Amino acid sequence: MGAQFEFGEVAAGFRPELVAYCYRMLGSIHDAEDLVQETYLRAWRGFDGFEGRSSVRRWLYAIATRVCLTALESRARRPLPSGLGAPSDDHRAAVMEREPTVAWLQPALDDRLGIPDSAATAGDPAAVVAARAGVRLAFIAALQLLPARQRAVLTLRDVLAFRTAEVARMLEMTPAAVDSALRRARTRLAEAGPVQDDLSEPSEAAIRTLLDSYVTAFTAADPAALLHLLRADVELEMPPIPTWFTGRTTVLAFFASRVLHPNAWHLHPTRANTQPALIVHRRTPDNHLEPYGIQVLTLIGPHIARITSFNDPTLVPAPTPARPA
């Protein structure tokens, strides 16, 4: 009992950041939480043999890495529609049916990840930028292009700032092999195109105002009001639907003809992947709200550059039970 209690004391605080790490590796918040559970089970079973030759944090990351690499042996990469084909600039284009054979990339609500905010890392602004960039949707999508071991090396070195020697011990590689894998991973990401979204978003007050305006326009089925919120080159993708659209005129016409109906939607502002986001419910004919999915917005300056609408009800968190009076 003593060892079990001690393990709980020293390991519990690392869970959120391990969820974020496994999410970067797998591209699925559901899989990430399952694998962190497996990590803790393995760590608990082996805690008596942990001799303190490394930090508890590094030991847990080593276990999590092995768990993730094993899982990735039987899983294909998780893409977004934009990673599979060209967009359409015609809102009348046939929308392909949902693709059930593809395991799509998932978003992650911020409260499920251990991402430091500015207050938590006030003395190190670079740490804030690195942590935020490390779970941005574009970065998670780009990571899925890498082989699993390169994915682990790049995440451990560039996002989590482990030293080369530490990563080598975690992955049972030589330091030279780690450096080589890191160079190849960085080159592959550079070839894939820009993966770092513009992090100079508006102030929190400006983002709240933009989200409020977006929610009002969307729920009122008012494309004209949305017009002023979108960039001219805005993109819209809607996994698990493979078809995606580009251009403000096209996106607004698609919304107007196929999506927007008065009082059909309920949107609740939140944050996912450190980006502005909305939890989406659809109103049923009998006036009940049913979970529909999560929209993640990518902002460039004061406008929306991309809407990624994850139309998956399982991503919507269950309501918190009310406390008894």
PDB file of C-alpha atoms in Angstrom:
ATOM      1  CA  MET A   1       0.000   0.000   0.000  1.00  0.00           C
ATOM      2  CA  GLY A   2       2.884   2.382   0.817  1.00  0.00           C
ATOM      3  CA  ALA A   3       4.430   2.110  -2.658  1.00  0.00           C
ATOM      4  CA  GLN A   4       1.035   2.542  -4.305  1.00  0.00           C
ATOM      5  CA  PHE A   5       0.334   5.647  -2.229  1.00  0.00           C
ATOM      6  CA  GLU A   6       3.785   7.061  -3.015  1.00  0.00           C
ATOM      7  CA  PHE A   7       3.277   6.455  -6.741  1.00  0.00           C
ATOM      8  CA  GLY A   8      -0.010   8.350  -6.660  1.00  0.00           C
ATOM      9  CA  GLU A   9       1.626  11.235  -4.853  1.00  0.00           C
ATOM     10  CA  VAL A  10       4.532  11.661  -7.269  1.00  0.00           C
ATOM     11  CA  ALA A  11       2.844  10.801 -10.591  1.00  0.00           C
ATOM     12  CA  ALA A  12      -0.630  12.347 -10.487  1.00  0.00           C
ATOM     13  CA  GLY A  13       0.421  15.847 -11.492  1.00  0.00           C
ATOM     14  CA  PHE A  14       1.925  14.732 -14.810  1.00  0.00           C
ATOM     15  CA  ARG A  15      -1.307  13.361 -16.278  1.00  0.00           C
ATOM     16  CA  PRO A  16      -2.471  16.472 -18.238  1.00  0.00           C
ATOM     17  CA  GLU A  17       0.876  16.965 -19.997  1.00  0.00           C
ATOM     18  CA  LEU A  18       1.087  13.251 -20.790  1.00  0.00           C
ATOM     19  CA  VAL A  19      -2.384  13.455 -22.357  1.00  0.00           C
ATOM     20  CA  ALA A  20      -1.104  16.355 -24.498  1.00  0.00           C
ATOM     21  CA  TYR A  21       1.972  14.315 -25.484  1.00  0.00           C
ATOM     22  CA  CYS A  22      -0.020  11.220 -26.458  1.00  0.00           C
ATOM     23  CA  TYR A  23      -2.466  13.454 -28.338  1.00  0.00           C
ATOM     24  CA  ARG A  24       0.400  14.900 -30.384  1.00  0.00           C
ATOM     25  CA  MET A  25       1.547  11.371 -31.156  1.00  0.00           C
ATOM     26  CA  LEU A  26      -1.864   9.858 -32.008  1.00  0.00           C
ATOM     27  CA  GLY A  27      -3.947  12.823 -33.227  1.00  0.00           C
ATOM     28  CA  SER A  28      -6.899  11.542 -31.175  1.00  0.00           C
ATOM     29  CA  ILE A  29      -7.898  12.810 -27.753  1.00  0.00           C
ATOM     30  CA  HIS A  30      -9.859   9.610 -27.095  1.00  0.00           C
ATOM     31  CA  ASP A  31      -6.832   7.426 -27.900  1.00  0.00           C
ATOM     32  CA  ALA A  32      -4.547   9.745 -25.927  1.00  0.00           C
ATOM     33  CA  GLU A  33      -6.566   9.412 -22.741  1.00  0.00           C
ATOM     34  CA  ASP A  34      -6.706   5.625 -23.135  1.00  0.00           C
ATOM     35  CA  LEU A  35      -2.938   5.430 -23.643  1.00  0.00           C
ATOM     36  CA  VAL A  36      -2.200   7.624 -20.647  1.00  0.00           C
ATOM     37  CA  GLN A  37      -4.319   5.255 -18.584  1.00  0.00           C
ATOM     38  CA  GLU A  38      -2.183   2.387 -19.920  1.00  0.00           C
ATOM     39  CA  THR A  39       0.962   4.390 -19.137  1.00  0.00           C
ATOM     40  CA  TYR A  40      -0.065   4.868 -15.529  1.00  0.00           C
ATOM     41  CA  LEU A  41      -0.996   1.217 -15.169  1.00  0.00           C
ATOM     42  CA  ARG A  42       2.438   0.138 -16.414  1.00  0.00           C
ATOM     43  CA  ALA A  43       4.165   2.734 -14.262  1.00  0.00           C
ATOM     44  CA  TRP A  44       2.238   1.661 -11.157  1.00  0.00           C
ATOM     45  CA  ARG A  45       3.148  -1.972 -11.750  1.00  0.00           C
ATOM     46  CA  GLY A  46       6.813  -1.084 -12.186  1.00  0.00           C
ATOM     47  CA  PHE A  47       7.125   1.566  -9.498  1.00  0.00           C
ATOM     48  CA  ASP A  48       8.824  -0.760  -7.004  1.00  0.00           C
ATOM     49  CA  GLY A  49      11.624  -1.194  -9.536  1.00  0.00           C
ATOM     50  CA  PHE A  50      12.009   2.529 -10.218  1.00  0.00           C
ATOM     51  CA  GLU A  51      15.398   3.332  -8.717  1.00  0.00           C
ATOM     52  CA  GLY A  52      15.395   7.068  -9.221  1.00  0.00           C
ATOM     53  CA  ARG A  53      18.180   7.066 -11.810  1.00  0.00           C
ATOM     54  CA  SER A  54      16.067   9.524 -13.804  1.00  0.00           C
ATOM     55  CA  SER A  55      13.342  11.982 -12.903  1.00  0.00           C
ATOM     56  CA  VAL A  56       9.809  10.649 -12.453  1.00  0.00           C
ATOM     57  CA  ARG A  57       8.706  12.902 -15.314  1.00  0.00           C
ATOM     58  CA  ARG A  58      11.273  11.506 -17.743  1.00  0.00           C
ATOM     59  CA  TRP A  59      10.498   7.939 -16.609  1.00  0.00           C
ATOM     60  CA  LEU A  60       6.784   8.460 -17.292  1.00  0.00           C
ATOM     61  CA  TYR A  61       7.505   9.983 -20.709  1.00  0.00           C
ATOM     62  CA  ALA A  62       9.657   6.971 -21.580  1.00  0.00           C
ATOM     63  CA  ILE A  63       6.784   4.628 -20.727  1.00  0.00           C
ATOM     64  CA  ALA A  64       4.251   6.802 -22.587  1.00  0.00           C
ATOM     65  CA  THR A  65       6.515   6.858 -25.657  1.00  0.00           C
ATOM     66  CA  ARG A  66       6.738   3.065 -25.746  1.00  0.00           C
ATOM     67  CA  VAL A  67       2.963   2.795 -25.334  1.00  0.00           C
ATOM     68  CA  CYS A  68       2.368   5.273 -28.178  1.00  0.00           C
ATOM     69  CA  LEU A  69       4.863   3.645 -30.536  1.00  0.00           C
ATOM     70  CA  THR A  70       3.250   0.253 -29.961  1.00  0.00           C
ATOM     71  CA  ALA A  71      -0.209   1.707 -30.618  1.00  0.00           C
ATOM     72  CA  LEU A  72       0.958   3.397 -33.816  1.00  0.00           C
ATOM     73  CA  GLU A  73       2.128   0.071 -35.250  1.00  0.00           C
ATOM     74  CA  SER A  74      -1.525  -0.801 -35.925  1.00  0.00           C
ATOM     75  CA  ARG A  75      -2.938   2.659 -36.677  1.00  0.00           C
ATOM     76  CA  ALA A  76      -2.892   4.733 -39.837  1.00  0.00           C
ATOM     77  CA  ARG A  77      -2.200   8.464 -39.658  1.00  0.00           C
ATOM     78  CA  ARG A  78      -5.155  10.692 -38.853  1.00  0.00           C
ATOM     79  CA  PRO A  79      -5.648  13.311 -41.594  1.00  0.00           C
ATOM     80  CA  LEU A  80      -7.885  16.299 -42.121  1.00  0.00           C
ATOM     81  CA  PRO A  81      -9.814  16.620 -45.416  1.00  0.00           C
ATOM     82  CA  SER A  82      -7.308  19.256 -46.520  1.00  0.00           C
ATOM     83  CA  GLY A  83      -4.590  16.619 -46.279  1.00  0.00           C
ATOM     84  CA  LEU A  84      -6.297  14.252 -48.709  1.00  0.00           C
ATOM     85  CA  GLY A  85      -7.367  16.321 -51.707  1.00  0.00           C
ATOM     86  CA  ALA A  86      -7.916  19.711 -53.280  1.00  0.00           C
ATOM     87  CA  PRO A  87     -10.653  22.103 -52.099  1.00  0.00           C
ATOM     88  CA  SER A  88     -13.721  23.166 -54.066  1.00  0.00           C
ATOM     89  CA  ASP A  89     -14.506  26.785 -54.846  1.00  0.00           C
ATOM     90  CA  ASP A  90     -18.067  25.938 -55.899  1.00  0.00           C
ATOM     91  CA  HIS A  91     -20.612  25.742 -53.093  1.00  0.00           C
ATOM     92  CA  ARG A  92     -22.870  23.675 -55.344  1.00  0.00           C
ATOM     93  CA  ALA A  93     -20.284  20.891 -55.566  1.00  0.00           C
ATOM     94  CA  ALA A  94     -21.543  17.505 -54.471  1.00  0.00           C
ATOM     95  CA  VAL A  95     -20.606  16.898 -50.867  1.00  0.00           C
ATOM     96  CA  MET A  96     -19.112  13.444 -50.594  1.00  0.00           C
ATOM     97  CA  GLU A  97     -20.667  11.162 -48.025  1.00  0.00           C
ATOM     98  CA  ARG A  98     -18.961  10.732 -44.681  1.00  0.00           C
ATOM     99  CA  GLU A  99     -15.936   8.504 -45.112  1.00  0.00           C
ATOM    100  CA  PRO A 100     -16.293   5.755 -42.484  1.00  0.00           C
ATOM    101  CA  THR A 101     -12.994   4.029 -43.313  1.00  0.00           C
ATOM    102  CA  VAL A 102     -10.842   7.044 -42.362  1.00  0.00           C
ATOM    103  CA  ALA A 103      -9.903   7.727 -38.753  1.00  0.00           C
ATOM    104  CA  TRP A 104      -9.878  11.524 -38.775  1.00  0.00           C
ATOM    105  CA  LEU A 105      -7.778  13.913 -36.745  1.00  0.00           C
ATOM    106  CA  GLN A 106      -9.597  15.072 -33.617  1.00  0.00           C
ATOM    107  CA  PRO A 107      -9.466  18.385 -31.746  1.00  0.00           C
ATOM    108  CA  ALA A 108      -8.695  18.603 -28.031  1.00  0.00           C
ATOM    109  CA  LEU A 109     -10.411  21.005 -25.659  1.00  0.00           C
ATOM    110  CA  ASP A 110      -7.868  23.021 -23.696  1.00  0.00           C
ATOM    111  CA  ASP A 111      -9.131  21.838 -20.324  1.00  0.00           C
ATOM    112  CA  ARG A 112      -8.098  18.281 -21.244  1.00  0.00           C
ATOM    113  CA  LEU A 113      -4.495  19.274 -21.954  1.00  0.00           C
ATOM    114  CA  GLY A 114      -1.751  20.474 -19.636  1.00  0.00           C
ATOM    115  CA  ILE A 115      -0.942  23.658 -21.521  1.00  0.00           C
ATOM    116  CA  PRO A 116       0.603  26.456 -19.430  1.00  0.00           C
ATOM    117  CA  ASP A 117      -0.951  29.887 -19.757  1.00  0.00           C
ATOM    118  CA  SER A 118       0.779  33.222 -19.588  1.00  0.00           C
ATOM    119  CA  ALA A 119       0.241  33.517 -15.854  1.00  0.00           C
ATOM    120  CA  ALA A 120       1.774  30.094 -15.194  1.00  0.00           C
ATOM    121  CA  THR A 121       4.923  30.870 -17.191  1.00  0.00           C
ATOM    122  CA  ALA A 122       5.129  34.628 -16.824  1.00  0.00           C
ATOM    123  CA  GLY A 123       8.932  34.505 -16.586  1.00  0.00           C
ATOM    124  CA  ASP A 124       9.380  32.600 -19.843  1.00  0.00           C
ATOM    125  CA  PRO A 125       7.328  33.923 -22.796  1.00  0.00           C
ATOM    126  CA  ALA A 126       9.106  31.460 -25.114  1.00  0.00           C
ATOM    127  CA  ALA A 127       7.672  28.587 -23.088  1.00  0.00           C
ATOM    128  CA  VAL A 128       4.163  29.944 -23.623  1.00  0.00           C
ATOM    129  CA  VAL A 129       4.666  30.191 -27.402  1.00  0.00           C
ATOM    130  CA  ALA A 130       6.211  26.711 -27.613  1.00  0.00           C
ATOM    131  CA  ALA A 131       3.445  25.127 -25.567  1.00  0.00           C
ATOM    132  CA  ARG A 132       0.711  26.848 -27.570  1.00  0.00           C
ATOM    133  CA  ALA A 133       2.297  26.016 -30.913  1.00  0.00           C
ATOM    134  CA  GLY A 134       2.754  22.419 -29.820  1.00  0.00           C
ATOM    135  CA  VAL A 135      -0.968  21.683 -29.909  1.00  0.00           C
ATOM    136  CA  ARG A 136      -2.160  24.062 -32.628  1.00  0.00           C
ATOM    137  CA  LEU A 137      -4.340  22.184 -35.066  1.00  0.00           C
ATOM    138  CA  ALA A 138      -2.030  22.763 -38.046  1.00  0.00           C
ATOM    139  CA  PHE A 139       0.939  21.434 -36.077  1.00  0.00           C
ATOM    140  CA  ILE A 140      -0.904  18.304 -34.910  1.00  0.00           C
ATOM    141  CA  ALA A 141      -1.967  17.630 -38.509  1.00  0.00           C
ATOM    142  CA  ALA A 142       1.612  18.075 -39.741  1.00  0.00           C
ATOM    143  CA  LEU A 143       2.982  15.730 -37.082  1.00  0.00           C
ATOM    144  CA  GLN A 144       0.816  12.945 -38.498  1.00  0.00           C
ATOM    145  CA  LEU A 145       2.909  13.078 -41.696  1.00  0.00           C
ATOM    146  CA  LEU A 146       5.989  11.853 -39.830  1.00  0.00           C
ATOM    147  CA  PRO A 147       6.959   8.249 -39.130  1.00  0.00           C
ATOM    148  CA  ALA A 148       6.155   7.379 -35.527  1.00  0.00           C
ATOM    149  CA  ARG A 149       9.719   7.468 -34.189  1.00  0.00           C
ATOM    150  CA  GLN A 150      10.477  10.801 -35.885  1.00  0.00           C
ATOM    151  CA  ARG A 151       7.208  12.123 -34.451  1.00  0.00           C
ATOM    152  CA  ALA A 152       8.368  11.146 -30.967  1.00  0.00           C
ATOM    153  CA  VAL A 153      11.849  12.635 -31.410  1.00  0.00           C
ATOM    154  CA  LEU A 154      10.581  15.961 -32.740  1.00  0.00           C
ATOM    155  CA  THR A 155       7.928  16.272 -30.026  1.00  0.00           C
ATOM    156  CA  LEU A 156      10.275  15.359 -27.191  1.00  0.00           C
ATOM    157  CA  ARG A 157      13.073  17.648 -28.424  1.00  0.00           C
ATOM    158  CA  ASP A 158      11.373  20.655 -30.035  1.00  0.00           C
ATOM    159  CA  VAL A 159       8.123  20.876 -28.055  1.00  0.00           C
ATOM    160  CA  LEU A 160       9.005  19.418 -24.661  1.00  0.00           C
ATOM    161  CA  ALA A 161      12.683  20.474 -24.683  1.00  0.00           C
ATOM    162  CA  PHE A 162      14.168  17.214 -23.455  1.00  0.00           C
ATOM    163  CA  ARG A 163      17.908  16.971 -24.103  1.00  0.00           C
ATOM    164  CA  THR A 164      19.242  14.734 -26.858  1.00  0.00           C
ATOM    165  CA  ALA A 165      20.776  12.337 -24.337  1.00  0.00           C
ATOM    166  CA  GLU A 166      17.482  12.026 -22.476  1.00  0.00           C
ATOM    167  CA  VAL A 167      15.557  11.285 -25.678  1.00  0.00           C
ATOM    168  CA  ALA A 168      18.181   8.732 -26.670  1.00  0.00           C
ATOM    169  CA  ARG A 169      17.655   6.880 -23.386  1.00  0.00           C
ATOM    170  CA  MET A 170      13.852   7.030 -23.720  1.00  0.00           C
ATOM    171  CA  LEU A 171      13.908   5.626 -27.247  1.00  0.00           C
ATOM    172  CA  GLU A 172      16.926   3.327 -26.804  1.00  0.00           C
ATOM    173  CA  MET A 173      18.748   5.144 -29.611  1.00  0.00           C
ATOM    174  CA  THR A 174      22.192   6.689 -29.845  1.00  0.00           C
ATOM    175  CA  PRO A 175      22.424  10.483 -29.539  1.00  0.00           C
ATOM    176  CA  ALA A 176      23.635  10.596 -33.146  1.00  0.00           C
ATOM    177  CA  ALA A 177      20.546   8.655 -34.273  1.00  0.00           C
ATOM    178  CA  VAL A 178      18.298  11.060 -32.347  1.00  0.00           C
ATOM    179  CA  ASP A 179      19.924  14.075 -33.998  1.00  0.00           C
ATOM    180  CA  SER A 180      19.578  12.447 -37.425  1.00  0.00           C
ATOM    181  CA  ALA A 181      15.890  11.635 -36.849  1.00  0.00           C
ATOM    182  CA  LEU A 182      15.286  15.199 -35.658  1.00  0.00           C
ATOM    183  CA  ARG A 183      16.865  16.675 -38.794  1.00  0.00           C
ATOM    184  CA  ARG A 184      14.747  14.435 -41.027  1.00  0.00           C
ATOM    185  CA  ALA A 185      11.577  15.320 -39.114  1.00  0.00           C
ATOM    186  CA  ARG A 186      12.246  19.052 -39.350  1.00  0.00           C
ATOM    187  CA  THR A 187      12.961  18.730 -43.075  1.00  0.00           C
ATOM    188  CA  ARG A 188       9.743  16.787 -43.643  1.00  0.00           C
ATOM    189  CA  LEU A 189       7.680  19.420 -41.840  1.00  0.00           C
ATOM    190  CA  ALA A 190       9.347  22.198 -43.819  1.00  0.00           C
ATOM    191  CA  GLU A 191       8.520  20.375 -47.067  1.00  0.00           C
ATOM    192  CA  ALA A 192       4.904  20.007 -45.979  1.00  0.00           C
ATOM    193  CA  GLY A 193       4.539  23.787 -45.888  1.00  0.00           C
ATOM    194  CA  PRO A 194       3.835  26.230 -43.056  1.00  0.00           C
ATOM    195  CA  VAL A 195       2.589  24.472 -39.951  1.00  0.00           C
ATOM    196  CA  GLN A 196       2.795  27.317 -37.461  1.00  0.00           C
ATOM    197  CA  ASP A 197      -0.352  29.391 -37.543  1.00  0.00           C
ATOM    198  CA  ASP A 198      -0.023  33.101 -36.887  1.00  0.00           C
ATOM    199  CA  LEU A 199       0.062  33.204 -33.089  1.00  0.00           C
ATOM    200  CA  SER A 200      -0.374  36.984 -32.945  1.00  0.00           C
ATOM    201  CA  GLU A 201      -4.099  36.666 -32.390  1.00  0.00           C
ATOM    202  CA  PRO A 202      -6.165  39.618 -31.210  1.00  0.00           C
ATOM    203  CA  SER A 203      -6.475  40.306 -27.509  1.00  0.00           C
ATOM    204  CA  GLU A 204      -8.723  38.062 -25.445  1.00  0.00           C
ATOM    205  CA  ALA A 205     -11.336  40.817 -25.393  1.00  0.00           C
ATOM    206  CA  ALA A 206     -11.251  41.072 -29.193  1.00  0.00           C
ATOM    207  CA  ILE A 207     -11.519  37.283 -29.538  1.00  0.00           C
ATOM    208  CA  ARG A 208     -14.549  37.227 -27.235  1.00  0.00           C
ATOM    209  CA  THR A 209     -16.175  39.952 -29.319  1.00  0.00           C
ATOM    210  CA  LEU A 210     -15.462  38.054 -32.540  1.00  0.00           C
ATOM    211  CA  LEU A 211     -16.834  34.800 -31.078  1.00  0.00           C
ATOM    212  CA  ASP A 212     -19.969  36.561 -29.822  1.00  0.00           C
ATOM    213  CA  SER A 213     -20.523  38.040 -33.288  1.00  0.00           C
ATOM    214  CA  TYR A 214     -19.945  34.648 -34.928  1.00  0.00           C
ATOM    215  CA  VAL A 215     -22.380  32.903 -32.576  1.00  0.00           C
ATOM    216  CA  THR A 216     -25.022  35.581 -33.138  1.00  0.00           C
ATOM    217  CA  ALA A 217     -24.676  35.440 -36.928  1.00  0.00           C
ATOM    218  CA  PHE A 218     -24.611  31.635 -37.053  1.00  0.00           C
ATOM    219  CA  THR A 219     -27.614  31.072 -34.824  1.00  0.00           C
ATOM    220  CA  ALA A 220     -29.587  33.822 -36.581  1.00  0.00           C
ATOM    221  CA  ALA A 221     -28.734  32.268 -39.971  1.00  0.00           C
ATOM    222  CA  ASP A 222     -27.306  35.596 -41.166  1.00  0.00           C
ATOM    223  CA  PRO A 223     -24.600  35.146 -43.845  1.00  0.00           C
ATOM    224  CA  ALA A 224     -24.290  38.909 -44.297  1.00  0.00           C
ATOM    225  CA  ALA A 225     -23.178  39.249 -40.669  1.00  0.00           C
ATOM    226  CA  LEU A 226     -20.632  36.454 -41.140  1.00  0.00           C
ATOM    227  CA  LEU A 227     -19.181  38.253 -44.159  1.00  0.00           C
ATOM    228  CA  HIS A 228     -17.308  40.767 -42.025  1.00  0.00           C
ATOM    229  CA  LEU A 229     -15.752  38.076 -39.825  1.00  0.00           C
ATOM    230  CA  LEU A 230     -14.141  35.942 -42.546  1.00  0.00           C
ATOM    231  CA  ARG A 231     -10.986  36.471 -44.548  1.00  0.00           C
ATOM    232  CA  ALA A 232     -11.368  36.510 -48.325  1.00  0.00           C
ATOM    233  CA  ASP A 233      -9.374  33.254 -48.528  1.00  0.00           C
ATOM    234  CA  VAL A 234     -11.164  31.513 -45.629  1.00  0.00           C
ATOM    235  CA  GLU A 235     -11.253  27.713 -45.736  1.00  0.00           C
ATOM    236  CA  LEU A 236     -13.925  25.342 -44.406  1.00  0.00           C
ATOM    237  CA  GLU A 237     -13.466  21.640 -43.728  1.00  0.00           C
ATOM    238  CA  MET A 238     -15.876  19.322 -41.952  1.00  0.00           C
ATOM    239  CA  PRO A 239     -14.461  15.906 -41.028  1.00  0.00           C
ATOM    240  CA  PRO A 240     -15.716  13.216 -41.464  1.00  0.00           C
ATOM    241  CA  ILE A 241     -16.920  14.749 -44.765  1.00  0.00           C
ATOM    242  CA  PRO A 242     -13.966  14.687 -47.213  1.00  0.00           C
ATOM    243  CA  THR A 243     -15.220  17.636 -49.318  1.00  0.00           C
ATOM    244  CA  TRP A 244     -13.878  21.028 -48.257  1.00  0.00           C
ATOM    245  CA  PHE A 245     -14.232  24.569 -49.533  1.00  0.00           C
ATOM    246  CA  THR A 246     -12.146  27.677 -50.009  1.00  0.00           C
ATOM    247  CA  GLY A 247     -12.994  31.347 -50.538  1.00  0.00           C
ATOM    248  CA  ARG A 248     -15.332  33.614 -48.591  1.00  0.00           C
ATOM    249  CA  THR A 249     -17.987  33.717 -51.306  1.00  0.00           C
ATOM    250  CA  THR A 250     -18.020  29.918 -51.571  1.00  0.00           C
ATOM    251  CA  VAL A 251     -18.061  29.296 -47.825  1.00  0.00           C
ATOM    252  CA  LEU A 252     -20.849  31.805 -47.206  1.00  0.00           C
ATOM    253  CA  ALA A 253     -22.923  30.385 -50.065  1.00  0.00           C
ATOM    254  CA  PHE A 254     -22.427  26.860 -48.712  1.00  0.00           C
ATOM    255  CA  PHE A 255     -23.514  27.965 -45.238  1.00  0.00           C
ATOM    256  CA  ALA A 256     -26.525  29.845 -46.598  1.00  0.00           C
ATOM    257  CA  SER A 257     -27.775  26.984 -48.771  1.00  0.00           C
ATOM    258  CA  ARG A 258     -26.924  23.945 -46.658  1.00  0.00           C
ATOM    259  CA  VAL A 259     -26.215  24.820 -43.035  1.00  0.00           C
ATOM    260  CA  LEU A 260     -27.818  27.989 -41.702  1.00  0.00           C
ATOM    261  CA  HIS A 261     -31.406  27.762 -40.514  1.00  0.00           C
ATOM    262  CA  PRO A 262     -32.899  30.075 -37.863  1.00  0.00           C
ATOM    263  CA  ASN A 263     -32.773  28.643 -34.352  1.00  0.00           C
ATOM    264  CA  ALA A 264     -31.268  25.372 -35.615  1.00  0.00           C
ATOM    265  CA  TRP A 265     -27.955  25.608 -33.776  1.00  0.00           C
ATOM    266  CA  HIS A 266     -26.644  26.322 -30.300  1.00  0.00           C
ATOM    267  CA  LEU A 267     -22.973  27.333 -30.076  1.00  0.00           C
ATOM    268  CA  HIS A 268     -21.011  27.659 -26.842  1.00  0.00           C
ATOM    269  CA  PRO A 269     -17.616  29.430 -26.990  1.00  0.00           C
ATOM    270  CA  THR A 270     -14.615  27.544 -25.620  1.00  0.00           C
ATOM    271  CA  ARG A 271     -10.979  26.886 -26.569  1.00  0.00           C
ATOM    272  CA  ALA A 272      -9.519  23.844 -28.302  1.00  0.00           C
ATOM    273  CA  ASN A 273      -5.913  23.322 -29.372  1.00  0.00           C
ATOM    274  CA  THR A 274      -5.314  26.720 -27.689  1.00  0.00           C
ATOM    275  CA  GLN A 275      -7.494  28.283 -30.420  1.00  0.00           C
ATOM    276  CA  PRO A 276     -10.942  29.877 -30.260  1.00  0.00           C
ATOM    277  CA  ALA A 277     -13.562  27.158 -30.625  1.00  0.00           C
ATOM    278  CA  LEU A 278     -17.254  26.426 -30.248  1.00  0.00           C
ATOM    279  CA  ILE A 279     -19.091  23.438 -28.842  1.00  0.00           C
ATOM    280  CA  VAL A 280     -21.993  22.817 -31.236  1.00  0.00           C
ATOM    281  CA  HIS A 281     -25.425  21.385 -30.455  1.00  0.00           C
ATOM    282  CA  ARG A 282     -28.224  20.954 -32.991  1.00  0.00           C
ATOM    283  CA  ARG A 283     -31.803  21.740 -32.019  1.00  0.00           C
ATOM    284  CA  THR A 284     -34.234  18.894 -32.651  1.00  0.00           C
ATOM    285  CA  PRO A 285     -37.839  19.367 -33.866  1.00  0.00           C
ATOM    286  CA  ASP A 286     -39.038  18.921 -30.279  1.00  0.00           C
ATOM    287  CA  ASN A 287     -36.687  21.719 -29.157  1.00  0.00           C
ATOM    288  CA  HIS A 288     -34.045  19.563 -27.478  1.00  0.00           C
ATOM    289  CA  LEU A 289     -30.322  20.144 -27.980  1.00  0.00           C
ATOM    290  CA  GLU A 290     -28.332  17.172 -29.207  1.00  0.00           C
ATOM    291  CA  PRO A 291     -24.516  17.102 -29.399  1.00  0.00           C
ATOM    292  CA  TYR A 292     -23.171  17.737 -32.880  1.00  0.00           C
ATOM    293  CA  GLY A 293     -19.442  18.510 -32.703  1.00  0.00           C
ATOM    294  CA  ILE A 294     -16.750  21.139 -32.209  1.00  0.00           C
ATOM    295  CA  GLN A 295     -15.721  23.993 -34.483  1.00  0.00           C
ATOM    296  CA  VAL A 296     -12.119  25.172 -34.197  1.00  0.00           C
ATOM    297  CA  LEU A 297     -11.358  28.611 -35.626  1.00  0.00           C
ATOM    298  CA  THR A 298      -7.969  29.691 -36.921  1.00  0.00           C
ATOM    299  CA  LEU A 299      -7.542  33.454 -36.745  1.00  0.00           C
ATOM    300  CA  ILE A 300      -5.135  35.625 -38.677  1.00  0.00           C
ATOM    301  CA  GLY A 301      -5.333  39.074 -37.224  1.00  0.00           C
ATOM    302  CA  PRO A 302      -8.957  40.031 -36.507  1.00  0.00           C
ATOM    303  CA  HIS A 303     -10.524  37.636 -39.032  1.00  0.00           C
ATOM    304  CA  ILE A 304     -11.281  33.925 -39.327  1.00  0.00           C
ATOM    305  CA  ALA A 305      -8.909  32.204 -41.760  1.00  0.00           C
ATOM    306  CA  ARG A 306     -10.134  28.628 -41.311  1.00  0.00           C
ATOM    307  CA  ILE A 307     -13.173  26.899 -39.854  1.00  0.00           C
ATOM    308  CA  THR A 308     -12.567  23.248 -38.999  1.00  0.00           C
ATOM    309  CA  SER A 309     -15.933  21.800 -38.068  1.00  0.00           C
ATOM    310  CA  PHE A 310     -15.469  18.396 -36.451  1.00  0.00           C
ATOM    311  CA  ASN A 311     -18.947  16.929 -36.927  1.00  0.00           C
ATOM    312  CA  ASP A 312     -18.554  14.202 -34.317  1.00  0.00           C
ATOM    313  CA  PRO A 313     -20.976  14.114 -31.348  1.00  0.00           C
ATOM    314  CA  THR A 314     -18.532  12.016 -29.283  1.00  0.00           C
ATOM    315  CA  LEU A 315     -16.226  15.047 -29.026  1.00  0.00           C
ATOM    316  CA  VAL A 316     -18.839  17.069 -27.140  1.00  0.00           C
ATOM    317  CA  PRO A 317     -18.224  16.817 -23.385  1.00  0.00           C
ATOM    318  CA  ALA A 318     -21.037  15.506 -21.246  1.00  0.00           C
ATOM    319  CA  PRO A 319     -22.717  18.190 -19.134  1.00  0.00           C
ATOM    320  CA  THR A 320     -21.418  18.467 -15.593  1.00  0.00           C
ATOM    321  CA  PRO A 321     -23.994  17.043 -13.161  1.00  0.00           C
ATOM    322  CA  ALA A 322     -25.655  19.690 -11.037  1.00  0.00           C
ATOM    323  CA  ARG A 323     -24.677  19.649  -7.377  1.00  0.00           C
ATOM    324  CA  PRO A 324     -27.455  18.807  -4.968  1.00  0.00           C
ATOM    325  CA  ALA A 325     -28.900  21.810  -3.217  1.00  0.00           C
TER     326      ALA A 325
END
